[in-house]
PDB file of C-alpha atoms in Angstrom:
ATOM      1  CA  MET A   8     199.262 -13.606 -10.714  1.00 56.00           C
ATOM      2  CA  ASN A   9     199.595 -11.044  -7.904  1.00 63.00           C
ATOM      3  CA  SER A  10     198.757 -13.693  -5.320  1.00 67.00           C
ATOM      4  CA  ILE A  11     201.545 -15.932  -6.655  1.00 67.00           C
ATOM      5  CA  LEU A  12     204.002 -13.019  -6.475  1.00 70.00           C
ATOM      6  CA  LEU A  13     202.999 -12.228  -2.888  1.00 78.00           C
ATOM      7  CA  LEU A  14     203.229 -15.895  -1.923  1.00 72.00           C
ATOM      8  CA  SER A  15     206.664 -16.145  -3.522  1.00 72.00           C
ATOM      9  CA  LEU A  16     207.856 -13.060  -1.645  1.00 80.00           C
ATOM     10  CA  LEU A  17     206.508 -14.482   1.607  1.00 80.00           C
ATOM     11  CA  PHE A  18     208.390 -17.732   1.234  1.00 76.00           C
ATOM     12  CA  VAL A  19     211.520 -15.946   0.016  1.00 79.00           C
ATOM     13  CA  GLY A  20     211.413 -14.020   3.291  1.00 85.00           C
ATOM     14  CA  ILE A  21     210.849 -17.151   5.364  1.00 85.00           C
ATOM     15  CA  SER A  22     213.564 -19.011   3.477  1.00 81.00           C
ATOM     16  CA  PHE A  23     215.986 -16.149   4.076  1.00 85.00           C
ATOM     17  CA  LEU A  24     215.275 -16.153   7.817  1.00 88.00           C
ATOM     18  CA  VAL A  25     215.678 -19.931   8.077  1.00 85.00           C
ATOM     19  CA  SER A  26     218.883 -19.784   6.042  1.00 83.00           C
ATOM     20  CA  MET A  27     220.299 -17.079   8.289  1.00 87.00           C
ATOM     21  CA  ARG A  28     219.355 -19.094  11.376  1.00 88.00           C
ATOM     22  CA  LEU A  29     220.991 -22.194   9.883  1.00 87.00           C
ATOM     23  CA  LYS A  30     224.227 -20.307   9.147  1.00 88.00           C
ATOM     24  CA  SER A  31     224.182 -18.888  12.677  1.00 89.00           C
ATOM     25  CA  LYS A  32     223.726 -22.364  14.199  1.00 91.00           C
ATOM     26  CA  PHE A  33     226.473 -23.937  12.131  1.00 89.00           C
ATOM     27  CA  THR A  34     228.858 -21.070  12.856  1.00 91.00           C
ATOM     28  CA  HIS A  35     228.143 -21.520  16.569  1.00 95.00           C
ATOM     29  CA  TYR A  36     228.603 -25.293  16.563  1.00 95.00           C
ATOM     30  CA  SER A  37     231.672 -24.988  14.333  1.00 93.00           C
ATOM     31  CA  HIS A  38     233.444 -23.315  17.239  1.00 95.00           C
ATOM     32  CA  LEU A  39     232.606 -26.088  19.733  1.00 96.00           C
ATOM     33  CA  PRO A  40     235.164 -28.926  19.548  1.00 96.00           C
ATOM     34  CA  ILE A  41     234.133 -32.503  20.315  1.00 97.00           C
ATOM     35  CA  THR A  42     235.723 -34.460  23.136  1.00 95.00           C
ATOM     36  CA  ASN A  43     237.335 -37.221  21.056  1.00 94.00           C
ATOM     37  CA  GLY A  44     238.923 -34.779  18.594  1.00 95.00           C
ATOM     38  CA  MET A  45     237.803 -36.627  15.447  1.00 97.00           C
ATOM     39  CA  SER A  46     237.724 -34.630  12.219  1.00 97.00           C
ATOM     40  CA  GLY A  47     234.779 -34.694   9.852  1.00 97.00           C
ATOM     41  CA  LYS A  48     236.775 -36.917   7.507  1.00 97.00           C
ATOM     42  CA  GLU A  49     237.507 -39.380  10.327  1.00 98.00           C
ATOM     43  CA  VAL A  50     233.858 -39.401  11.420  1.00 98.00           C
ATOM     44  CA  ALA A  51     232.801 -40.141   7.836  1.00 98.00           C
ATOM     45  CA  GLU A  52     235.384 -42.907   7.452  1.00 98.00           C
ATOM     46  CA  GLN A  53     234.316 -44.629  10.651  1.00 98.00           C
ATOM     47  CA  MET A  54     230.578 -44.387   9.912  1.00 98.00           C
ATOM     48  CA  LEU A  55     231.078 -45.858   6.449  1.00 98.00           C
ATOM     49  CA  ARG A  56     233.204 -48.705   7.833  1.00 98.00           C
ATOM     50  CA  ASP A  57     230.708 -49.441  10.603  1.00 97.00           C
ATOM     51  CA  ASN A  58     228.021 -49.796   7.932  1.00 97.00           C
ATOM     52  CA  GLY A  59     230.158 -52.075   5.749  1.00 97.00           C
ATOM     53  CA  ILE A  60     230.644 -49.473   3.022  1.00 97.00           C
ATOM     54  CA  TYR A  61     234.096 -49.488   1.416  1.00 97.00           C
ATOM     55  CA  ASP A  62     233.425 -48.199  -2.115  1.00 96.00           C
ATOM     56  CA  VAL A  63     232.572 -44.592  -1.214  1.00 97.00           C
ATOM     57  CA  LYS A  64     235.258 -41.892  -1.361  1.00 97.00           C
ATOM     58  CA  ILE A  65     235.398 -38.901   0.969  1.00 97.00           C
ATOM     59  CA  ILE A  66     236.347 -35.684  -0.823  1.00 97.00           C
ATOM     60  CA  SER A  67     237.017 -32.128   0.347  1.00 96.00           C
ATOM     61  CA  VAL A  68     235.194 -29.411  -1.632  1.00 96.00           C
ATOM     62  CA  GLU A  69     235.207 -25.625  -1.491  1.00 94.00           C
ATOM     63  CA  GLY A  70     232.425 -23.468  -0.059  1.00 90.00           C
ATOM     64  CA  PHE A  71     230.257 -23.141   3.041  1.00 86.00           C
ATOM     65  CA  LEU A  72     227.474 -25.709   3.569  1.00 85.00           C
ATOM     66  CA  THR A  73     228.295 -27.263   0.198  1.00 93.00           C
ATOM     67  CA  ASP A  74     228.392 -30.742   1.728  1.00 95.00           C
ATOM     68  CA  HIS A  75     226.543 -33.461  -0.190  1.00 96.00           C
ATOM     69  CA  TYR A  76     226.550 -37.122  -1.173  1.00 96.00           C
ATOM     70  CA  ASN A  77     226.802 -37.906  -4.876  1.00 94.00           C
ATOM     71  CA  PRO A  78     225.248 -41.304  -5.677  1.00 93.00           C
ATOM     72  CA  MET A  79     226.478 -41.163  -9.287  1.00 91.00           C
ATOM     73  CA  ASN A  80     230.162 -41.491  -8.395  1.00 94.00           C
ATOM     74  CA  LYS A  81     229.700 -42.620  -4.770  1.00 96.00           C
ATOM     75  CA  THR A  82     231.450 -39.720  -3.091  1.00 97.00           C
ATOM     76  CA  VAL A  83     230.817 -37.982   0.220  1.00 98.00           C
ATOM     77  CA  ASN A  84     231.719 -34.371  -0.523  1.00 98.00           C
ATOM     78  CA  LEU A  85     232.565 -32.364   2.589  1.00 97.00           C
ATOM     79  CA  SER A  86     233.310 -28.642   2.661  1.00 96.00           C
ATOM     80  CA  SER A  87     236.907 -27.994   3.716  1.00 94.00           C
ATOM     81  CA  GLU A  88     235.778 -26.699   7.114  1.00 94.00           C
ATOM     82  CA  VAL A  89     233.787 -29.880   7.791  1.00 96.00           C
ATOM     83  CA  TYR A  90     236.426 -32.183   6.254  1.00 97.00           C
ATOM     84  CA  SER A  91     239.221 -31.073   8.552  1.00 96.00           C
ATOM     85  CA  GLY A  92     237.167 -29.600  11.395  1.00 96.00           C
ATOM     86  CA  THR A  93     236.856 -31.278  14.798  1.00 97.00           C
ATOM     87  CA  SER A  94     233.683 -29.518  15.887  1.00 97.00           C
ATOM     88  CA  ILE A  95     230.116 -30.581  16.646  1.00 97.00           C
ATOM     89  CA  ALA A  96     229.027 -29.158  13.298  1.00 96.00           C
ATOM     90  CA  SER A  97     231.724 -31.086  11.412  1.00 97.00           C
ATOM     91  CA  ALA A  98     230.737 -34.389  13.029  1.00 97.00           C
ATOM     92  CA  ALA A  99     227.011 -33.798  12.468  1.00 97.00           C
ATOM     93  CA  VAL A 100     227.361 -32.832   8.800  1.00 97.00           C
ATOM     94  CA  ALA A 101     229.826 -35.610   7.985  1.00 97.00           C
ATOM     95  CA  ALA A 102     227.585 -38.222   9.604  1.00 98.00           C
ATOM     96  CA  HIS A 103     224.491 -36.823   7.844  1.00 98.00           C
ATOM     97  CA  GLU A 104     226.100 -37.085   4.406  1.00 98.00           C
ATOM     98  CA  CYS A 105     227.227 -40.619   5.227  1.00 98.00           C
ATOM     99  CA  GLY A 106     223.617 -41.276   6.164  1.00 98.00           C
ATOM    100  CA  HIS A 107     222.810 -40.719   2.486  1.00 97.00           C
ATOM    101  CA  ALA A 108     225.572 -43.158   1.528  1.00 97.00           C
ATOM    102  CA  VAL A 109     224.002 -45.749   3.827  1.00 98.00           C
ATOM    103  CA  GLN A 110     220.610 -45.080   2.226  1.00 98.00           C
ATOM    104  CA  HIS A 111     222.151 -45.686  -1.184  1.00 97.00           C
ATOM    105  CA  ALA A 112     223.888 -48.875  -0.080  1.00 97.00           C
ATOM    106  CA  THR A 113     220.662 -50.251   1.417  1.00 97.00           C
ATOM    107  CA  ALA A 114     218.457 -49.078  -1.497  1.00 96.00           C
ATOM    108  CA  TYR A 115     216.336 -46.866   0.756  1.00 97.00           C
ATOM    109  CA  ASN A 116     213.012 -46.540  -1.063  1.00 97.00           C
ATOM    110  CA  TRP A 117     212.594 -42.765  -0.867  1.00 96.00           C
ATOM    111  CA  LEU A 118     216.132 -42.126  -2.078  1.00 96.00           C
ATOM    112  CA  MET A 119     215.701 -44.533  -4.970  1.00 95.00           C
ATOM    113  CA  LEU A 120     212.446 -42.826  -5.973  1.00 95.00           C
ATOM    114  CA  ARG A 121     214.046 -39.392  -5.787  1.00 94.00           C
ATOM    115  CA  SER A 122     216.967 -40.563  -7.924  1.00 92.00           C
ATOM    116  CA  ARG A 123     214.577 -41.844 -10.604  1.00 93.00           C
ATOM    117  CA  LEU A 124     212.873 -38.445 -10.713  1.00 94.00           C
ATOM    118  CA  VAL A 125     216.096 -36.464 -11.192  1.00 92.00           C
ATOM    119  CA  PRO A 126     216.218 -36.476 -15.037  1.00 92.00           C
ATOM    120  CA  PHE A 127     212.522 -35.547 -15.279  1.00 93.00           C
ATOM    121  CA  VAL A 128     212.904 -32.758 -12.716  1.00 94.00           C
ATOM    122  CA  GLN A 129     215.998 -31.412 -14.479  1.00 93.00           C
ATOM    123  CA  PHE A 130     214.016 -31.179 -17.720  1.00 93.00           C
ATOM    124  CA  SER A 131     210.881 -29.684 -16.156  1.00 93.00           C
ATOM    125  CA  SER A 132     212.871 -27.141 -14.125  1.00 92.00           C
ATOM    126  CA  SER A 133     214.511 -25.810 -17.271  1.00 93.00           C
ATOM    127  CA  ILE A 134     211.232 -24.865 -18.973  1.00 95.00           C
ATOM    128  CA  VAL A 135     208.474 -24.822 -16.361  1.00 94.00           C
ATOM    129  CA  GLN A 136     208.553 -21.085 -15.557  1.00 92.00           C
ATOM    130  CA  TRP A 137     208.279 -20.151 -19.238  1.00 95.00           C
ATOM    131  CA  VAL A 138     205.413 -22.595 -19.807  1.00 95.00           C
ATOM    132  CA  LEU A 139     203.549 -21.309 -16.744  1.00 93.00           C
ATOM    133  CA  LEU A 140     204.041 -17.671 -17.758  1.00 92.00           C
ATOM    134  CA  ALA A 141     202.834 -18.342 -21.289  1.00 93.00           C
ATOM    135  CA  GLY A 142     199.964 -20.410 -19.905  1.00 92.00           C
ATOM    136  CA  ILE A 143     198.759 -17.552 -17.708  1.00 90.00           C
ATOM    137  CA  VAL A 144     198.988 -15.040 -20.554  1.00 90.00           C
ATOM    138  CA  LEU A 145     197.053 -17.390 -22.868  1.00 90.00           C
ATOM    139  CA  ILE A 146     194.652 -18.730 -20.211  1.00 86.00           C
ATOM    140  CA  ASN A 147     191.576 -17.551 -22.115  1.00 85.00           C
ATOM    141  CA  THR A 148     192.637 -18.856 -25.517  1.00 87.00           C
ATOM    142  CA  PHE A 149     194.789 -21.903 -24.747  1.00 89.00           C
ATOM    143  CA  PRO A 150     194.139 -23.068 -21.156  1.00 87.00           C
ATOM    144  CA  MET A 151     195.748 -26.475 -21.731  1.00 93.00           C
ATOM    145  CA  LEU A 152     199.158 -24.789 -21.929  1.00 94.00           C
ATOM    146  CA  LEU A 153     198.806 -23.735 -18.296  1.00 94.00           C
ATOM    147  CA  LEU A 154     197.702 -27.248 -17.396  1.00 94.00           C
ATOM    148  CA  GLY A 155     200.895 -28.560 -18.993  1.00 95.00           C
ATOM    149  CA  GLY A 156     202.906 -26.096 -16.931  1.00 95.00           C
ATOM    150  CA  ILE A 157     201.111 -27.212 -13.777  1.00 96.00           C
ATOM    151  CA  ILE A 158     201.985 -30.848 -14.495  1.00 96.00           C
ATOM    152  CA  LEU A 159     205.645 -29.893 -14.964  1.00 96.00           C
ATOM    153  CA  PHE A 160     205.619 -27.846 -11.770  1.00 96.00           C
ATOM    154  CA  ALA A 161     203.938 -30.727  -9.934  1.00 96.00           C
ATOM    155  CA  LEU A 162     206.997 -32.857 -10.755  1.00 95.00           C
ATOM    156  CA  THR A 163     209.327 -30.395  -9.031  1.00 95.00           C
ATOM    157  CA  THR A 164     206.898 -30.169  -6.096  1.00 95.00           C
ATOM    158  CA  LEU A 165     206.812 -33.943  -5.793  1.00 96.00           C
ATOM    159  CA  PHE A 166     210.612 -33.967  -5.801  1.00 96.00           C
ATOM    160  CA  SER A 167     210.695 -31.403  -2.980  1.00 95.00           C
ATOM    161  CA  VAL A 168     208.225 -33.401  -0.907  1.00 96.00           C
ATOM    162  CA  ILE A 169     210.062 -36.699  -1.463  1.00 97.00           C
ATOM    163  CA  THR A 170     213.284 -34.988  -0.390  1.00 96.00           C
ATOM    164  CA  LEU A 171     211.870 -34.517   3.132  1.00 97.00           C
ATOM    165  CA  PRO A 172     211.860 -38.176   4.269  1.00 97.00           C
ATOM    166  CA  VAL A 173     215.260 -38.635   2.594  1.00 97.00           C
ATOM    167  CA  GLU A 174     216.793 -35.779   4.586  1.00 97.00           C
ATOM    168  CA  PHE A 175     215.090 -36.621   7.876  1.00 97.00           C
ATOM    169  CA  ASP A 176     216.086 -40.270   7.587  1.00 98.00           C
ATOM    170  CA  ALA A 177     219.722 -39.366   6.871  1.00 97.00           C
ATOM    171  CA  SER A 178     219.767 -37.160   9.970  1.00 97.00           C
ATOM    172  CA  ASN A 179     218.166 -39.876  12.085  1.00 97.00           C
ATOM    173  CA  ARG A 180     220.750 -42.409  10.906  1.00 98.00           C
ATOM    174  CA  ALA A 181     223.534 -39.936  11.629  1.00 98.00           C
ATOM    175  CA  LEU A 182     222.312 -39.040  15.129  1.00 97.00           C
ATOM    176  CA  ALA A 183     221.701 -42.674  16.079  1.00 97.00           C
ATOM    177  CA  TRP A 184     225.194 -43.669  14.970  1.00 98.00           C
ATOM    178  CA  LEU A 185     226.864 -40.691  16.661  1.00 97.00           C
ATOM    179  CA  GLU A 186     225.144 -41.574  19.919  1.00 96.00           C
ATOM    180  CA  ASN A 187     225.547 -45.367  19.768  1.00 96.00           C
ATOM    181  CA  LYS A 188     229.265 -45.142  18.939  1.00 96.00           C
ATOM    182  CA  ARG A 189     229.696 -42.336  21.497  1.00 96.00           C
ATOM    183  CA  VAL A 190     231.330 -40.145  18.905  1.00 96.00           C
ATOM    184  CA  LEU A 191     229.362 -37.337  20.540  1.00 96.00           C
ATOM    185  CA  VAL A 192     228.409 -37.236  24.201  1.00 94.00           C
ATOM    186  CA  GLY A 193     226.046 -35.163  26.319  1.00 93.00           C
ATOM    187  CA  LYS A 194     225.585 -31.623  25.043  1.00 95.00           C
ATOM    188  CA  GLU A 195     227.577 -32.450  21.914  1.00 97.00           C
ATOM    189  CA  GLN A 196     224.819 -34.803  20.798  1.00 97.00           C
ATOM    190  CA  GLU A 197     222.160 -32.191  21.566  1.00 96.00           C
ATOM    191  CA  GLY A 198     224.102 -29.647  19.540  1.00 96.00           C
ATOM    192  CA  ALA A 199     224.305 -32.005  16.558  1.00 97.00           C
ATOM    193  CA  LYS A 200     220.568 -32.618  16.773  1.00 96.00           C
ATOM    194  CA  ASP A 201     219.892 -28.867  16.851  1.00 96.00           C
ATOM    195  CA  ALA A 202     222.164 -28.170  13.876  1.00 95.00           C
ATOM    196  CA  LEU A 203     220.634 -30.910  11.731  1.00 96.00           C
ATOM    197  CA  LYS A 204     217.130 -29.783  12.689  1.00 94.00           C
ATOM    198  CA  TRP A 205     217.761 -26.353  11.193  1.00 93.00           C
ATOM    199  CA  ALA A 206     219.335 -27.890   8.117  1.00 92.00           C
ATOM    200  CA  ALA A 207     216.160 -29.929   7.620  1.00 93.00           C
ATOM    201  CA  MET A 208     214.023 -26.808   8.044  1.00 92.00           C
ATOM    202  CA  THR A 209     215.395 -25.396   4.783  1.00 91.00           C
ATOM    203  CA  TYR A 210     213.949 -28.401   2.941  1.00 94.00           C
ATOM    204  CA  VAL A 211     210.637 -28.087   4.791  1.00 93.00           C
ATOM    205  CA  VAL A 212     210.279 -24.439   3.771  1.00 91.00           C
ATOM    206  CA  ALA A 213     211.166 -25.247   0.156  1.00 91.00           C
ATOM    207  CA  ALA A 214     208.571 -28.051   0.031  1.00 92.00           C
ATOM    208  CA  LEU A 215     205.841 -25.890   1.596  1.00 91.00           C
ATOM    209  CA  ALA A 216     206.594 -23.058  -0.806  1.00 89.00           C
ATOM    210  CA  SER A 217     206.380 -25.402  -3.770  1.00 91.00           C
ATOM    211  CA  VAL A 218     203.086 -26.954  -2.611  1.00 91.00           C
ATOM    212  CA  ALA A 219     201.524 -23.542  -1.919  1.00 89.00           C
ATOM    213  CA  THR A 220     202.610 -22.194  -5.310  1.00 89.00           C
ATOM    214  CA  LEU A 221     201.278 -25.286  -7.072  1.00 92.00           C
ATOM    215  CA  ILE A 222     197.890 -24.766  -5.425  1.00 90.00           C
ATOM    216  CA  GLN A 223     197.863 -21.150  -6.589  1.00 88.00           C
ATOM    217  CA  TYR A 224     198.499 -22.192 -10.201  1.00 90.00           C
ATOM    218  CA  VAL A 225     195.753 -24.823  -9.998  1.00 91.00           C
ATOM    219  CA  LEU A 226     193.296 -22.190  -8.731  1.00 87.00           C
ATOM    220  CA  ILE A 227     194.236 -19.847 -11.579  1.00 88.00           C
ATOM    221  CA  PHE A 228     193.632 -22.670 -14.057  1.00 90.00           C
ATOM    222  CA  LEU A 229     190.254 -23.557 -12.523  1.00 87.00           C
ATOM    223  CA  ASN A 230     189.141 -19.915 -12.461  1.00 84.00           C
ATOM    224  CA  GLY A 231     190.254 -19.462 -16.062  1.00 76.00           C
ATOM    225  CA  SER A 232     188.352 -22.580 -17.111  1.00 63.00           C
ATOM    226  CA  ARG A 233     185.175 -21.362 -15.420  1.00 61.00           C
ATOM    227  CA  ASN A 234     185.455 -17.969 -17.060  1.00 59.00           C
ATOM    228  CA  ASP A 235     185.825 -19.748 -20.389  1.00 56.00           C
ATOM    229  CA  ASP A 236     182.501 -21.607 -19.969  1.00 51.00           C
TER     230      ASP A 236
END
């Protein structure tokens, strides 16, 4: 149990550092205007049109880095700063979220798989910590409870891992479109690539933390089973 706590603290620290670096990058690139003066909303509109997508709405939402694509109601939700901003960060984020809309429109395999997992992950996330805690406490009398918790946790880990290709692909689509349509030029394109790289790093850290924690729980279960024999 102590090893899991230490591992969790380690990844909390790493996640905090990556998050701070991401906020620093986006703040920096938010102050660098792009040459053509397009707002995030205009970038999103053009990328959707260029990909033949006309049934997705672009909405402004409150908050910082709250941007996301919602496949349930087909909306690209951009934070107010990105929605109306004309910076490198605004263009990069808007194009990235539209990258998810393109994935949805083309039935991108990894996105479809992640979407199918959502209801299962929502259920497992709501109870998994309690099942794991009870499983560890009762490891010597009821080891199968911990195994059940591990299976539930494995679902959330799988979701985190599947999220990686979805996010990287959305960024790749965004960067390719921004460059091909010359929405961004020269150092603007490099800045967008840098910003999206750090955004992706948050998902990488989350996936690694989940995998490492899953391994720790499996080891606890195996050790408990051996002690039981």
